[in-house]
mmCIF file of C-alpha atoms and ligand atoms in Angstrom:
data_model
loop_
_atom_site.group_PDB
_atom_site.id
_atom_site.type_symbol
_atom_site.label_atom_id
_atom_site.label_comp_id
_atom_site.label_asym_id
_atom_site.label_seq_id
_atom_site.Cartn_x
_atom_site.Cartn_y
_atom_site.Cartn_z
ATOM 1 C CA MET A 1 -30.543 -130.027 -7.077
ATOM 2 C CA LYS A 2 -31.334 -126.666 -5.807
ATOM 3 C CA ILE A 3 -31.198 -123.962 -7.937
ATOM 4 C CA LEU A 4 -31.344 -120.048 -6.553
ATOM 5 C CA VAL A 5 -33.268 -117.404 -8.258
ATOM 6 C CA LEU A 6 -31.705 -114.377 -6.847
ATOM 7 C CA ASN A 7 -33.489 -111.017 -7.489
ATOM 8 C CA GLY A 8 -31.754 -107.808 -6.658
ATOM 9 C CA PRO A 9 -33.090 -104.022 -5.527
ATOM 10 C CA ASN A 10 -36.402 -102.558 -6.922
ATOM 11 C CA LEU A 11 -37.434 -106.007 -8.859
ATOM 12 C CA ASN A 12 -40.059 -106.452 -5.862
ATOM 13 C CA LEU A 13 -41.881 -103.669 -7.729
ATOM 14 C CA LEU A 14 -42.160 -105.710 -10.859
ATOM 15 C CA GLY A 15 -45.622 -105.296 -12.332
ATOM 16 C CA THR A 16 -45.738 -101.669 -11.690
ATOM 17 C CA ARG A 17 -42.473 -100.481 -12.231
ATOM 18 C CA GLU A 18 -41.806 -98.686 -15.607
ATOM 19 C CA PRO A 19 -44.012 -101.365 -17.382
ATOM 20 C CA GLU A 20 -42.645 -99.993 -20.726
ATOM 21 C CA GLN A 21 -39.355 -101.237 -19.684
ATOM 22 C CA TYR A 22 -39.984 -104.398 -17.621
ATOM 23 C CA GLY A 23 -43.559 -105.319 -18.586
ATOM 24 C CA HIS A 24 -46.548 -105.970 -16.434
ATOM 25 C CA ALA A 25 -45.542 -109.550 -15.000
ATOM 26 C CA THR A 26 -45.162 -109.434 -11.220
ATOM 27 C CA LEU A 27 -42.084 -111.208 -9.243
ATOM 28 C CA ALA A 28 -44.616 -113.658 -8.185
ATOM 29 C CA ASP A 29 -44.823 -114.330 -11.696
ATOM 30 C CA VAL A 30 -41.356 -114.643 -12.197
ATOM 31 C CA GLN A 31 -41.304 -117.171 -9.182
ATOM 32 C CA HIS A 32 -44.000 -119.594 -10.806
ATOM 33 C CA LEU A 33 -42.111 -119.394 -14.085
ATOM 34 C CA CYS A 34 -39.133 -120.150 -12.429
ATOM 35 C CA GLU A 35 -40.843 -123.109 -10.344
ATOM 36 C CA LEU A 36 -42.323 -124.892 -13.705
ATOM 37 C CA THR A 37 -39.168 -124.433 -15.651
ATOM 38 C CA ALA A 38 -36.953 -125.994 -12.731
ATOM 39 C CA LYS A 39 -39.568 -128.558 -12.030
ATOM 40 C CA ALA A 40 -39.712 -129.800 -15.826
ATOM 41 C CA LEU A 41 -35.852 -130.241 -15.500
ATOM 42 C CA GLY A 42 -36.156 -131.946 -12.258
ATOM 43 C CA HIS A 43 -34.645 -129.435 -10.030
ATOM 44 C CA GLU A 44 -36.426 -126.910 -7.489
ATOM 45 C CA VAL A 45 -35.852 -123.204 -7.197
ATOM 46 C CA GLU A 46 -35.535 -121.006 -4.127
ATOM 47 C CA CYS A 47 -36.553 -117.541 -5.019
ATOM 48 C CA PHE A 48 -35.003 -114.427 -2.907
ATOM 49 C CA GLN A 49 -35.126 -110.863 -3.547
ATOM 50 C CA SER A 50 -33.476 -108.046 -1.375
ATOM 51 C CA ASN A 51 -33.102 -104.545 -1.708
ATOM 52 C CA HIS A 52 -29.891 -104.826 0.362
ATOM 53 C CA GLU A 53 -26.472 -105.578 -1.219
ATOM 54 C CA GLY A 54 -25.256 -107.536 2.036
ATOM 55 C CA GLU A 55 -28.162 -109.605 2.029
ATOM 56 C CA LEU A 56 -27.526 -110.515 -1.502
ATOM 57 C CA ILE A 57 -23.948 -111.274 -0.685
ATOM 58 C CA ASP A 58 -24.985 -113.671 2.136
ATOM 59 C CA LYS A 59 -27.315 -115.847 -0.038
ATOM 60 C CA ILE A 60 -24.582 -115.921 -2.629
ATOM 61 C CA HIS A 61 -22.183 -117.204 0.308
ATOM 62 C CA ALA A 62 -24.926 -119.814 1.632
ATOM 63 C CA TYR A 63 -25.543 -121.189 -2.017
ATOM 64 C CA GLY A 64 -21.536 -121.129 -2.654
ATOM 65 C CA ARG A 65 -21.486 -123.722 0.330
ATOM 66 C CA LEU A 66 -24.351 -125.657 -1.106
ATOM 67 C CA HIS A 67 -22.627 -126.049 -4.499
ATOM 68 C CA ARG A 68 -19.559 -127.175 -2.909
ATOM 69 C CA ASP A 69 -21.461 -130.046 -1.023
ATOM 70 C CA GLY A 70 -23.254 -131.121 -4.093
ATOM 71 C CA GLN A 71 -26.533 -129.717 -3.325
ATOM 72 C CA ALA A 72 -26.955 -126.665 -5.499
ATOM 73 C CA LEU A 73 -26.536 -126.179 -9.190
ATOM 74 C CA GLY A 74 -25.866 -122.270 -8.941
ATOM 75 C CA ALA A 75 -27.896 -119.336 -9.340
ATOM 76 C CA VAL A 76 -29.885 -117.217 -11.840
ATOM 77 C CA PHE A 77 -29.252 -113.386 -10.676
ATOM 78 C CA ASN A 78 -30.562 -110.322 -11.535
ATOM 79 C CA PRO A 79 -28.678 -107.776 -9.517
ATOM 80 C CA GLY A 80 -30.922 -104.882 -10.781
ATOM 81 C CA ALA A 81 -28.997 -101.494 -10.282
ATOM 82 C CA PHE A 82 -26.084 -103.246 -8.427
ATOM 83 C CA THR A 83 -25.027 -104.896 -11.652
ATOM 84 C CA HIS A 84 -23.543 -101.588 -12.700
ATOM 85 C CA THR A 85 -21.862 -100.707 -9.069
ATOM 86 C CA SER A 86 -21.236 -103.604 -7.053
ATOM 87 C CA VAL A 87 -17.474 -104.793 -6.687
ATOM 88 C CA ALA A 88 -18.602 -106.643 -3.699
ATOM 89 C CA LEU A 89 -21.120 -108.639 -5.637
ATOM 90 C CA HIS A 90 -18.261 -109.471 -8.261
ATOM 91 C CA ASP A 91 -16.199 -110.653 -5.529
ATOM 92 C CA ALA A 92 -18.638 -112.728 -3.756
ATOM 93 C CA ILE A 93 -19.425 -114.638 -7.110
ATOM 94 C CA LYS A 94 -15.629 -115.021 -7.619
ATOM 95 C CA GLY A 95 -14.856 -116.081 -4.029
ATOM 96 C CA THR A 96 -17.508 -118.813 -3.789
ATOM 97 C CA GLY A 97 -16.941 -120.071 -7.430
ATOM 98 C CA LEU A 98 -20.884 -120.377 -7.490
ATOM 99 C CA PRO A 99 -21.982 -120.911 -11.065
ATOM 100 C CA VAL A 100 -24.050 -117.578 -11.728
ATOM 101 C CA VAL A 101 -26.304 -117.025 -14.963
ATOM 102 C CA GLU A 102 -26.820 -113.148 -14.895
ATOM 103 C CA ILE A 103 -30.134 -112.053 -16.428
ATOM 104 C CA HIS A 104 -31.668 -108.606 -17.296
ATOM 105 C CA ILE A 105 -35.502 -108.244 -18.319
ATOM 106 C CA SER A 106 -34.633 -105.322 -20.406
ATOM 107 C CA ASN A 107 -31.739 -104.866 -23.004
ATOM 108 C CA VAL A 108 -29.297 -102.894 -20.817
ATOM 109 C CA HIS A 109 -27.355 -102.396 -24.081
ATOM 110 C CA ALA A 110 -29.930 -100.372 -25.581
ATOM 111 C CA ARG A 111 -30.446 -97.936 -22.646
ATOM 112 C CA GLU A 112 -28.370 -95.334 -20.665
ATOM 113 C CA ALA A 113 -24.594 -95.670 -20.778
ATOM 114 C CA PHE A 114 -24.275 -96.237 -17.115
ATOM 115 C CA ARG A 115 -26.329 -99.576 -17.995
ATOM 116 C CA HIS A 116 -23.841 -100.799 -20.529
ATOM 117 C CA HIS A 117 -21.235 -101.999 -17.895
ATOM 118 C CA SER A 118 -21.599 -104.735 -15.745
ATOM 119 C CA TYR A 119 -19.344 -105.868 -12.470
ATOM 120 C CA VAL A 120 -21.085 -109.385 -12.412
ATOM 121 C CA SER A 121 -20.608 -110.261 -16.117
ATOM 122 C CA PRO A 122 -16.929 -111.103 -15.814
ATOM 123 C CA VAL A 123 -17.737 -113.773 -13.211
ATOM 124 C CA ALA A 124 -20.848 -115.143 -14.760
ATOM 125 C CA LYS A 125 -21.218 -118.438 -16.628
ATOM 126 C CA GLY A 126 -23.544 -116.410 -18.991
ATOM 127 C CA VAL A 127 -25.739 -113.498 -19.744
ATOM 128 C CA VAL A 128 -29.266 -113.269 -21.053
ATOM 129 C CA VAL A 129 -30.499 -109.820 -21.731
ATOM 130 C CA GLY A 130 -33.645 -108.008 -23.030
ATOM 131 C CA LEU A 131 -35.957 -111.250 -23.269
ATOM 132 C CA GLY A 132 -38.451 -110.058 -20.923
ATOM 133 C CA ILE A 133 -39.147 -112.285 -18.012
ATOM 134 C CA GLN A 134 -38.624 -115.578 -20.379
ATOM 135 C CA GLY A 135 -34.950 -114.699 -19.740
ATOM 136 C CA TYR A 136 -35.444 -116.253 -16.268
ATOM 137 C CA ALA A 137 -36.652 -119.464 -17.872
ATOM 138 C CA LEU A 138 -33.744 -119.251 -20.364
ATOM 139 C CA ALA A 139 -31.037 -118.908 -17.857
ATOM 140 C CA ILE A 140 -32.419 -121.951 -15.909
ATOM 141 C CA GLN A 141 -32.310 -124.156 -18.851
ATOM 142 C CA GLY A 142 -28.751 -122.764 -19.394
ATOM 143 C CA LEU A 143 -27.442 -123.528 -15.988
ATOM 144 C CA ALA A 144 -29.251 -126.730 -15.833
ATOM 145 C CA GLY A 145 -27.521 -127.593 -19.340
ATOM 146 C CA SER A 146 -24.202 -126.421 -18.688
ATOM 147 C CA ALA A 147 -24.084 -128.678 -15.133
ATOM 148 C CA LEU A 148 -24.572 -131.800 -17.527
HETATM 149 C C1 DQA B 201 -32.467 -104.631 -14.707
HETATM 150 C C2 DQA B 201 -31.462 -103.523 -15.442
HETATM 151 C C3 DQA B 201 -30.899 -102.594 -14.710
HETATM 152 O O1 DQA B 201 -30.150 -101.476 -15.055
HETATM 153 C C4 DQA B 201 -31.973 -101.976 -13.665
HETATM 154 O O2 DQA B 201 -31.220 -101.079 -12.650
HETATM 155 C C5 DQA B 201 -32.656 -102.952 -13.051
HETATM 156 C C6 DQA B 201 -33.490 -104.089 -13.836
HETATM 157 C C7 DQA B 201 -33.290 -105.502 -15.760
HETATM 158 O O3 DQA B 201 -33.564 -106.609 -15.374
HETATM 159 O O4 DQA B 201 -33.318 -105.106 -16.855
HETATM 160 O O5 DQA B 201 -33.241 -102.601 -11.696
HETATM 161 O O6 DQA B 201 -31.611 -105.227 -14.088
#
């Protein structure tokens, strides 16, 4: 089964962006970790990153169709700053019924107040927060486990 690993704005900068917050691993490292984790569970990942809200929505729609056709388990999604602003992403997840595990590398609840609210959490199956890039692997395991 396919699993989408979806990353939102600025996550292409991983490795050089605020390393005290997000660590030194790059988005390519995240992709490698996700590929290994999914493979060990008998699944395959597609990794997609965009800085554009509409492209993220289009990808959620596409995977909503794959999920409905029994070809995709769901998505692991780090919406970046859109977490805190996007009703449109909330509606896309809700409207497609795509199972989504939300993930944040940093502990958003230990940071600025504007990061404490997520529009995605109410429509997510689960949330992984503050465990670094390892959180992506845990989110894939959670998605795969909850589909059993
Ligand atoms: C983030 C947390 C968000 O608040 C921030 O805007 C990001 C990254 C994280 O992975 O910790 O871009 O989603």
